[in-house]
Amino acid sequence: MNTAAIKTLPGRYCNSLTEYSRFVTREVAIGDVPMGGNNPIRIQSMTTTDTMDTIGTVEQSIRMVDAGCEYVRITAPSIKEAQNLAEIKKQLRLRGYNVPLVADIHFTPNAAEVAARIVEKVRVNPGNYADKKKFDQIDYTDAEYQEELERIYKKFAPLVKICKEYGTAMRIGTNHGSLSDRIMSRYGDTPQGMVESAMEFMRICETLNYYNLVISMKSSNPQVMVQAYRLLVETMVSEGMNYPLHLGVTEAGDGEDGRIKSAVGIGTLLEDGLGDTVRVSLTEEPEAEAPVAIALVERYVERAKGERLKAKGNEISDEKNLSPFTFHLSPPIHDPYLYTRRHTYEANAFIGGHMVPRVVIDLSQKNLKDPSVLNEAGYLYSPLLDKYNMADQSVDFVYLADQLPSFNFPGNLKQLYNYKTWQKLSDKTNCHPLFTLQEYVDAEDSSSALNLVLIKLSDLENETFNLLPFDQKLVFVLETDAVHCMAEQRSFFFKMEELAIDVPVIVKRSYFFEVGGQKSEVGSQKYKVGSEIPATHHSQLTTHNSQLQLNAATDVGALLVDGFGDGIWVDAPQVETKAITSTAFGILQATRSRISKTEYISCPSCGRTLFDLMVTTQMIRSRTSHLKGLKIGIMGCIVNGPGEMADADYGYVGSGTDKVTLYRGKEAVKKNISSTNALDELIGIIKEDGNWVEIAELSVS
Ligand code: SF4
């Protein structure tokens, strides 16, 4: 293939670590909606109906297209479903919907070979296309490994030849949870194993001169997923490939958790210009997924045009107001393929070092005469007892600016005041000053515990920075007003590493949203398939809360997945405090930096699903959501579910009509039990393991 157009990557896996630059992939034809190259980032999703239910599948596909999907994926577990894709396609075309269809294949090459003659694209999972999982650990010699590759070639080559003949595209979609025994034996359950799993299949395609490929590296753990995509890009480029990337976080769950987890994984990659299509997997109706994907992608429409923007609200600034600051960055010391938390000292035995990242919220505009104002910060005030009960998600600092509360605060909640106001406090217990850089340099007094100093990337080139008195009470609060704020804040961390400065850093991000206007009409908006999503179109986000979840999870989550940040401060004056608190803790949970609740790894469901996933997930959640730190997998089928649960502690997996199999880790401990008592049985197993706790609130004075 022609590799002349493939750029080398200064950031190793992306064009630039400091400014938005889309990694241009080769264009792949998928029906009338090409992907990659300079095409817009495409939106897609997958049906949840039984593929044999033609009308149900057609109607759901139409709802998905109307919600913004540009491709519709449909499961084809066996030949009969693959054949029925022809009828589904016919019915869609009769109704005027030319959306390209994608057949989703696991384990069944014969179904793939039928589907490839009917639909515009097939998706194969290299972990199970030619292999059945037996969880065998085998030490292959190089010759034996080569034999395995030849075996795969024999199974896979016929499909490639059909795709070539029919002009069908193919996604080679690796899943972290379903790597083959061969890959697991040689590479383990690692991003490298995920990449190699796809590369084996990609190399076969190239041997056969077939290049109509799209690649994905999904995981339910955003950190693993991000590392795998990065490594994939670097590996592809080193082998002269530039196939489009399909981005997704698998089994992300539902509601806020699902959105935040998806945004952390997908958003982190989009920030670095990676990604040609996005599928958000939520345990909700599939038409609920496209608006989230659109909201994630639309932030990059203007950036991709190379227009220079300034983040103040969502306004486009005129040239002269733009920050001319450019930072000269040395190659980062940080390894983008391996999580390592940035080394910092532990300030006041509270922040930095090995401490969990701290959460700051702004209460300065609230009624500070009423102790219940702290409810939304996770401190539940009981007027009867005049005490606070601490919730699982209770913030660590509240910023009060220059406002003085008229009630006593809980003992473990720190208050932040502007320096001049802090100076005047008679009792400074648990109260800490927030300085500007200049104030701190000029200050005559400071706290003997913690001093927080506002800083921006550009400050590092100011004289004032060189005058900064360093001691281990100092904590930076990193602000930005750049549009590509993540890259700017990341540059600050790179520079800290380069200068060997180990001051803990709280990442602060402020959001202002457009008021009024477009959002109410979005539900009825119909996208023209193949068209670019209008920059001004605001997706079906019902509230600013939803926008905040996605934007903050992208911007702050992208730093945390790389181990940057000892605290987070999300500011959004138009969003209620409770939602800000919940978003902040959600981001920490999704990045696995600080666990404050149960994690649900629930599949989005598809035509294989054996129970109502949404209802079941809600039922399980209602009885286990207080089990902080446990990971519970909820999977619709036994074929893929156990593999896809990844590192769940327990699994609830559909294994037949009204039948469930329960897992402890990867081991099936109760097989095919009635779904009526399955949840009670699951709780029994959790209790047996000593992992059950009764709901109780921790009381604090
Ligand atoms: S685990 Fe869920 S989404 Fe995956 S194949 Fe099974 S039912 Fe479908």
PDB file of C-alpha atoms in Angstrom, residues 184-384:
ATOM      1  CA  MET A 184      -3.497 -14.368  26.228  1.00  0.00           C
ATOM      2  CA  SER A 185      -0.735 -16.970  26.460  1.00  0.00           C
ATOM      3  CA  ARG A 186       1.807 -14.812  24.694  1.00  0.00           C
ATOM      4  CA  TYR A 187       0.860 -11.233  25.605  1.00  0.00           C
ATOM      5  CA  GLY A 188      -1.532 -11.550  28.542  1.00  0.00           C
ATOM      6  CA  ASP A 189      -4.582  -9.473  29.115  1.00  0.00           C
ATOM      7  CA  THR A 190      -2.805  -6.313  27.982  1.00  0.00           C
ATOM      8  CA  PRO A 191      -3.160  -3.433  25.514  1.00  0.00           C
ATOM      9  CA  GLN A 192      -0.297  -5.016  23.594  1.00  0.00           C
ATOM     10  CA  GLY A 193      -2.257  -8.275  23.362  1.00  0.00           C
ATOM     11  CA  MET A 194      -5.299  -6.357  22.115  1.00  0.00           C
ATOM     12  CA  VAL A 195      -3.252  -4.642  19.429  1.00  0.00           C
ATOM     13  CA  GLU A 196      -1.522  -7.814  18.319  1.00  0.00           C
ATOM     14  CA  SER A 197      -4.866  -9.618  18.164  1.00  0.00           C
ATOM     15  CA  ALA A 198      -6.069  -7.112  15.542  1.00  0.00           C
ATOM     16  CA  MET A 199      -2.727  -6.814  13.768  1.00  0.00           C
ATOM     17  CA  GLU A 200      -2.689 -10.561  13.012  1.00  0.00           C
ATOM     18  CA  PHE A 201      -5.952 -10.164  11.117  1.00  0.00           C
ATOM     19  CA  MET A 202      -4.943  -6.863   9.511  1.00  0.00           C
ATOM     20  CA  ARG A 203      -1.741  -8.381   8.153  1.00  0.00           C
ATOM     21  CA  ILE A 204      -3.747 -11.218   6.600  1.00  0.00           C
ATOM     22  CA  CYS A 205      -6.029  -8.655   4.922  1.00  0.00           C
ATOM     23  CA  GLU A 206      -3.039  -6.815   3.488  1.00  0.00           C
ATOM     24  CA  THR A 207      -1.546 -10.064   2.241  1.00  0.00           C
ATOM     25  CA  LEU A 208      -4.760 -10.452   0.261  1.00  0.00           C
ATOM     26  CA  ASN A 209      -4.623  -6.814  -0.910  1.00  0.00           C
ATOM     27  CA  TYR A 210      -7.777  -5.942   1.014  1.00  0.00           C
ATOM     28  CA  TYR A 211      -7.694  -2.545   2.701  1.00  0.00           C
ATOM     29  CA  ASN A 212     -11.347  -1.677   3.401  1.00  0.00           C
ATOM     30  CA  LEU A 213     -10.737  -1.943   7.128  1.00  0.00           C
ATOM     31  CA  VAL A 214     -11.796  -0.161  10.288  1.00  0.00           C
ATOM     32  CA  ILE A 215     -10.234  -1.083  13.622  1.00  0.00           C
ATOM     33  CA  SER A 216     -11.391  -0.926  17.241  1.00  0.00           C
ATOM     34  CA  MET A 217      -9.825  -1.720  20.629  1.00  0.00           C
ATOM     35  CA  LYS A 218     -12.647  -1.743  23.151  1.00  0.00           C
ATOM     36  CA  SER A 219     -12.567  -2.324  26.875  1.00  0.00           C
ATOM     37  CA  SER A 220     -14.879  -1.521  29.753  1.00  0.00           C
ATOM     38  CA  ASN A 221     -11.891   0.042  31.490  1.00  0.00           C
ATOM     39  CA  PRO A 222     -11.250   3.432  29.850  1.00  0.00           C
ATOM     40  CA  GLN A 223      -7.608   3.392  30.885  1.00  0.00           C
ATOM     41  CA  VAL A 224      -6.939   0.089  29.096  1.00  0.00           C
ATOM     42  CA  MET A 225      -8.978   1.197  26.100  1.00  0.00           C
ATOM     43  CA  VAL A 226      -7.055   4.477  25.729  1.00  0.00           C
ATOM     44  CA  GLN A 227      -3.682   2.754  25.993  1.00  0.00           C
ATOM     45  CA  ALA A 228      -4.708   0.111  23.449  1.00  0.00           C
ATOM     46  CA  TYR A 229      -5.850   2.640  20.822  1.00  0.00           C
ATOM     47  CA  ARG A 230      -2.674   4.666  21.266  1.00  0.00           C
ATOM     48  CA  LEU A 231      -0.533   1.593  20.894  1.00  0.00           C
ATOM     49  CA  LEU A 232      -2.560   0.512  17.879  1.00  0.00           C
ATOM     50  CA  VAL A 233      -1.905   3.812  16.108  1.00  0.00           C
ATOM     51  CA  GLU A 234       1.800   3.673  16.806  1.00  0.00           C
ATOM     52  CA  THR A 235       1.949   0.037  15.659  1.00  0.00           C
ATOM     53  CA  MET A 236      -0.075   0.731  12.510  1.00  0.00           C
ATOM     54  CA  VAL A 237       2.105   3.664  11.551  1.00  0.00           C
ATOM     55  CA  SER A 238       5.271   1.653  12.119  1.00  0.00           C
ATOM     56  CA  GLU A 239       3.890  -0.931   9.660  1.00  0.00           C
ATOM     57  CA  GLY A 240       2.733   1.650   7.110  1.00  0.00           C
ATOM     58  CA  MET A 241      -0.970   1.414   7.933  1.00  0.00           C
ATOM     59  CA  ASN A 242      -3.492   4.135   8.703  1.00  0.00           C
ATOM     60  CA  TYR A 243      -6.891   2.495   8.998  1.00  0.00           C
ATOM     61  CA  PRO A 244      -9.836   4.421  10.449  1.00  0.00           C
ATOM     62  CA  LEU A 245     -10.539   3.997  14.146  1.00  0.00           C
ATOM     63  CA  HIS A 246     -13.898   3.030  15.595  1.00  0.00           C
ATOM     64  CA  LEU A 247     -13.978   4.324  19.188  1.00  0.00           C
ATOM     65  CA  GLY A 248     -16.005   2.825  22.002  1.00  0.00           C
ATOM     66  CA  VAL A 249     -16.003   1.818  25.653  1.00  0.00           C
ATOM     67  CA  THR A 250     -17.767  -1.519  26.079  1.00  0.00           C
ATOM     68  CA  GLU A 251     -20.257  -2.315  28.812  1.00  0.00           C
ATOM     69  CA  ALA A 252     -20.171   1.288  29.994  1.00  0.00           C
ATOM     70  CA  GLY A 253     -23.457   0.891  31.881  1.00  0.00           C
ATOM     71  CA  ASP A 254     -26.336   3.307  32.006  1.00  0.00           C
ATOM     72  CA  GLY A 255     -27.237   6.829  33.082  1.00  0.00           C
ATOM     73  CA  GLU A 256     -24.570   9.128  34.400  1.00  0.00           C
ATOM     74  CA  ASP A 257     -22.010   6.349  34.944  1.00  0.00           C
ATOM     75  CA  GLY A 258     -22.303   5.132  31.359  1.00  0.00           C
ATOM     76  CA  ARG A 259     -21.984   8.630  29.924  1.00  0.00           C
ATOM     77  CA  ILE A 260     -19.015   9.589  32.064  1.00  0.00           C
ATOM     78  CA  LYS A 261     -17.180   6.332  31.427  1.00  0.00           C
ATOM     79  CA  SER A 262     -17.759   6.653  27.677  1.00  0.00           C
ATOM     80  CA  ALA A 263     -16.614  10.265  27.651  1.00  0.00           C
ATOM     81  CA  VAL A 264     -13.429   9.479  29.572  1.00  0.00           C
ATOM     82  CA  GLY A 265     -12.415   6.792  27.074  1.00  0.00           C
ATOM     83  CA  ILE A 266     -13.718   8.196  23.810  1.00  0.00           C
ATOM     84  CA  GLY A 267     -13.129  11.849  24.685  1.00  0.00           C
ATOM     85  CA  THR A 268      -9.506  11.261  25.674  1.00  0.00           C
ATOM     86  CA  LEU A 269      -8.768   9.868  22.220  1.00  0.00           C
ATOM     87  CA  LEU A 270     -10.792  12.509  20.366  1.00  0.00           C
ATOM     88  CA  GLU A 271      -8.792  15.179  22.185  1.00  0.00           C
ATOM     89  CA  ASP A 272      -5.665  13.808  20.533  1.00  0.00           C
ATOM     90  CA  GLY A 273      -7.269  13.788  17.101  1.00  0.00           C
ATOM     91  CA  LEU A 274      -7.890  10.039  17.025  1.00  0.00           C
ATOM     92  CA  GLY A 275     -11.172   8.471  15.941  1.00  0.00           C
ATOM     93  CA  ASP A 276     -13.217   8.264  12.741  1.00  0.00           C
ATOM     94  CA  THR A 277     -16.444   6.859  14.149  1.00  0.00           C
ATOM     95  CA  VAL A 278     -17.939   6.671  17.615  1.00  0.00           C
ATOM     96  CA  ARG A 279     -20.311   4.209  19.186  1.00  0.00           C
ATOM     97  CA  VAL A 280     -21.411   4.898  22.747  1.00  0.00           C
ATOM     98  CA  SER A 281     -22.597   1.665  24.439  1.00  0.00           C
ATOM     99  CA  LEU A 282     -25.246   2.335  27.049  1.00  0.00           C
ATOM    100  CA  THR A 283     -27.583  -0.077  28.768  1.00  0.00           C
ATOM    101  CA  GLU A 284     -30.465   1.984  27.412  1.00  0.00           C
ATOM    102  CA  GLU A 285     -32.482   2.103  24.209  1.00  0.00           C
ATOM    103  CA  PRO A 286     -30.036   2.332  21.268  1.00  0.00           C
ATOM    104  CA  GLU A 287     -31.552   5.609  20.100  1.00  0.00           C
ATOM    105  CA  ALA A 288     -30.347   7.126  23.399  1.00  0.00           C
ATOM    106  CA  GLU A 289     -26.753   6.439  22.397  1.00  0.00           C
ATOM    107  CA  ALA A 290     -26.420   8.580  19.271  1.00  0.00           C
ATOM    108  CA  PRO A 291     -27.126  11.914  21.005  1.00  0.00           C
ATOM    109  CA  VAL A 292     -24.349  11.186  23.493  1.00  0.00           C
ATOM    110  CA  ALA A 293     -21.942  10.263  20.693  1.00  0.00           C
ATOM    111  CA  ILE A 294     -22.903  13.420  18.793  1.00  0.00           C
ATOM    112  CA  ALA A 295     -22.339  15.560  21.863  1.00  0.00           C
ATOM    113  CA  LEU A 296     -18.867  14.046  22.287  1.00  0.00           C
ATOM    114  CA  VAL A 297     -17.939  14.549  18.654  1.00  0.00           C
ATOM    115  CA  GLU A 298     -19.396  17.981  17.962  1.00  0.00           C
ATOM    116  CA  ARG A 299     -16.810  19.673  20.168  1.00  0.00           C
ATOM    117  CA  TYR A 300     -14.232  18.841  17.505  1.00  0.00           C
ATOM    118  CA  VAL A 301     -16.077  20.056  14.429  1.00  0.00           C
ATOM    119  CA  GLU A 302     -14.781  23.606  14.781  1.00  0.00           C
ATOM    120  CA  ARG A 303     -11.382  22.492  15.986  1.00  0.00           C
ATOM    121  CA  ALA A 304     -11.013  20.248  12.973  1.00  0.00           C
ATOM    122  CA  LYS A 305     -11.597  23.180  10.673  1.00  0.00           C
ATOM    123  CA  GLY A 306      -8.570  24.767  12.240  1.00  0.00           C
ATOM    124  CA  GLU A 307     -10.580  27.715  13.440  1.00  0.00           C
ATOM    125  CA  ARG A 308      -9.100  29.390  16.430  1.00  0.00           C
ATOM    126  CA  LEU A 309     -11.485  29.551  19.305  1.00  0.00           C
ATOM    127  CA  LYS A 310     -11.387  30.831  22.770  1.00  0.00           C
ATOM    128  CA  ALA A 311     -13.248  29.165  25.591  1.00  0.00           C
ATOM    129  CA  LYS A 312     -15.571  31.636  27.107  1.00  0.00           C
ATOM    130  CA  GLY A 313     -18.989  30.188  26.961  1.00  0.00           C
ATOM    131  CA  ASN A 314     -19.083  28.576  23.571  1.00  0.00           C
ATOM    132  CA  GLU A 315     -18.347  31.789  21.723  1.00  0.00           C
ATOM    133  CA  ILE A 316     -15.980  32.076  18.831  1.00  0.00           C
ATOM    134  CA  SER A 317     -13.572  34.873  19.596  1.00  0.00           C
ATOM    135  CA  ASP A 318     -12.086  37.300  17.157  1.00  0.00           C
ATOM    136  CA  GLU A 319      -8.398  36.951  16.262  1.00  0.00           C
ATOM    137  CA  LYS A 320      -7.049  39.717  18.408  1.00  0.00           C
ATOM    138  CA  ASN A 321      -8.468  38.261  21.627  1.00  0.00           C
ATOM    139  CA  LEU A 322      -6.773  34.938  21.187  1.00  0.00           C
ATOM    140  CA  SER A 323      -4.030  33.870  23.483  1.00  0.00           C
ATOM    141  CA  PRO A 324      -0.841  33.900  21.436  1.00  0.00           C
ATOM    142  CA  PHE A 325       0.855  31.687  23.973  1.00  0.00           C
ATOM    143  CA  THR A 326       2.546  28.645  22.561  1.00  0.00           C
ATOM    144  CA  PHE A 327       4.520  26.357  24.738  1.00  0.00           C
ATOM    145  CA  HIS A 328       7.784  24.833  23.696  1.00  0.00           C
ATOM    146  CA  LEU A 329       7.492  21.296  24.803  1.00  0.00           C
ATOM    147  CA  SER A 330      10.283  18.824  25.141  1.00  0.00           C
ATOM    148  CA  PRO A 331       9.377  15.225  24.329  1.00  0.00           C
ATOM    149  CA  PRO A 332       7.312  14.041  27.299  1.00  0.00           C
ATOM    150  CA  ILE A 333       8.925  11.769  29.837  1.00  0.00           C
ATOM    151  CA  HIS A 334       5.527  10.241  30.477  1.00  0.00           C
ATOM    152  CA  ASP A 335       4.804   6.800  28.984  1.00  0.00           C
ATOM    153  CA  PRO A 336       1.414   6.988  27.200  1.00  0.00           C
ATOM    154  CA  TYR A 337       1.039   3.198  27.172  1.00  0.00           C
ATOM    155  CA  LEU A 338       1.450   2.576  30.871  1.00  0.00           C
ATOM    156  CA  TYR A 339      -0.440   4.120  33.754  1.00  0.00           C
ATOM    157  CA  THR A 340       1.814   5.769  36.263  1.00  0.00           C
ATOM    158  CA  ARG A 341       0.593   8.378  38.652  1.00  0.00           C
ATOM    159  CA  ARG A 342       2.720  11.486  38.553  1.00  0.00           C
ATOM    160  CA  HIS A 343       5.013  11.585  41.571  1.00  0.00           C
ATOM    161  CA  THR A 344       4.098  14.339  44.028  1.00  0.00           C
ATOM    162  CA  TYR A 345       4.704  14.927  47.708  1.00  0.00           C
ATOM    163  CA  GLU A 346       1.939  14.488  50.232  1.00  0.00           C
ATOM    164  CA  ALA A 347       0.984  17.954  51.441  1.00  0.00           C
ATOM    165  CA  ASN A 348      -0.278  18.110  55.019  1.00  0.00           C
ATOM    166  CA  ALA A 349      -0.921  14.348  54.940  1.00  0.00           C
ATOM    167  CA  PHE A 350      -3.987  15.177  52.847  1.00  0.00           C
ATOM    168  CA  ILE A 351      -3.323  15.777  49.165  1.00  0.00           C
ATOM    169  CA  GLY A 352      -0.802  14.409  46.689  1.00  0.00           C
ATOM    170  CA  GLY A 353       1.486  11.419  47.126  1.00  0.00           C
ATOM    171  CA  HIS A 354      -0.592   8.274  47.507  1.00  0.00           C
ATOM    172  CA  MET A 355      -3.721  10.094  48.611  1.00  0.00           C
ATOM    173  CA  VAL A 356      -6.820   9.680  46.451  1.00  0.00           C
ATOM    174  CA  PRO A 357      -7.468  12.726  44.265  1.00  0.00           C
ATOM    175  CA  ARG A 358      -9.378  15.342  46.239  1.00  0.00           C
ATOM    176  CA  VAL A 359     -12.597  17.039  45.164  1.00  0.00           C
ATOM    177  CA  VAL A 360     -13.201  20.790  45.413  1.00  0.00           C
ATOM    178  CA  ILE A 361     -16.511  22.536  44.740  1.00  0.00           C
ATOM    179  CA  ASP A 362     -17.495  26.189  44.811  1.00  0.00           C
ATOM    180  CA  LEU A 363     -20.196  27.137  47.332  1.00  0.00           C
ATOM    181  CA  SER A 364     -19.383  30.832  47.407  1.00  0.00           C
ATOM    182  CA  GLN A 365     -22.655  31.804  45.710  1.00  0.00           C
ATOM    183  CA  LYS A 366     -24.819  29.695  48.019  1.00  0.00           C
ATOM    184  CA  ASN A 367     -26.756  30.545  51.156  1.00  0.00           C
ATOM    185  CA  LEU A 368     -24.094  30.113  53.804  1.00  0.00           C
ATOM    186  CA  LYS A 369     -26.547  30.718  56.639  1.00  0.00           C
ATOM    187  CA  ASP A 370     -28.119  27.286  56.212  1.00  0.00           C
ATOM    188  CA  PRO A 371     -26.120  24.141  57.113  1.00  0.00           C
ATOM    189  CA  SER A 372     -28.217  22.069  54.689  1.00  0.00           C
ATOM    190  CA  VAL A 373     -26.330  23.841  51.891  1.00  0.00           C
ATOM    191  CA  LEU A 374     -23.708  21.149  52.491  1.00  0.00           C
ATOM    192  CA  ASN A 375     -26.141  18.339  51.603  1.00  0.00           C
ATOM    193  CA  GLU A 376     -25.216  18.679  47.956  1.00  0.00           C
ATOM    194  CA  ALA A 377     -21.546  18.443  48.827  1.00  0.00           C
ATOM    195  CA  GLY A 378     -22.148  15.063  50.474  1.00  0.00           C
ATOM    196  CA  TYR A 379     -22.574  16.200  54.106  1.00  0.00           C
ATOM    197  CA  LEU A 380     -26.165  15.493  55.101  1.00  0.00           C
ATOM    198  CA  TYR A 381     -27.252  17.805  57.878  1.00  0.00           C
ATOM    199  CA  SER A 382     -29.612  16.498  60.553  1.00  0.00           C
ATOM    200  CA  PRO A 383     -31.272  19.525  62.285  1.00  0.00           C
ATOM    201  CA  LEU A 384     -32.578  17.236  65.043  1.00  0.00           C
TER     202      LEU A 384
END
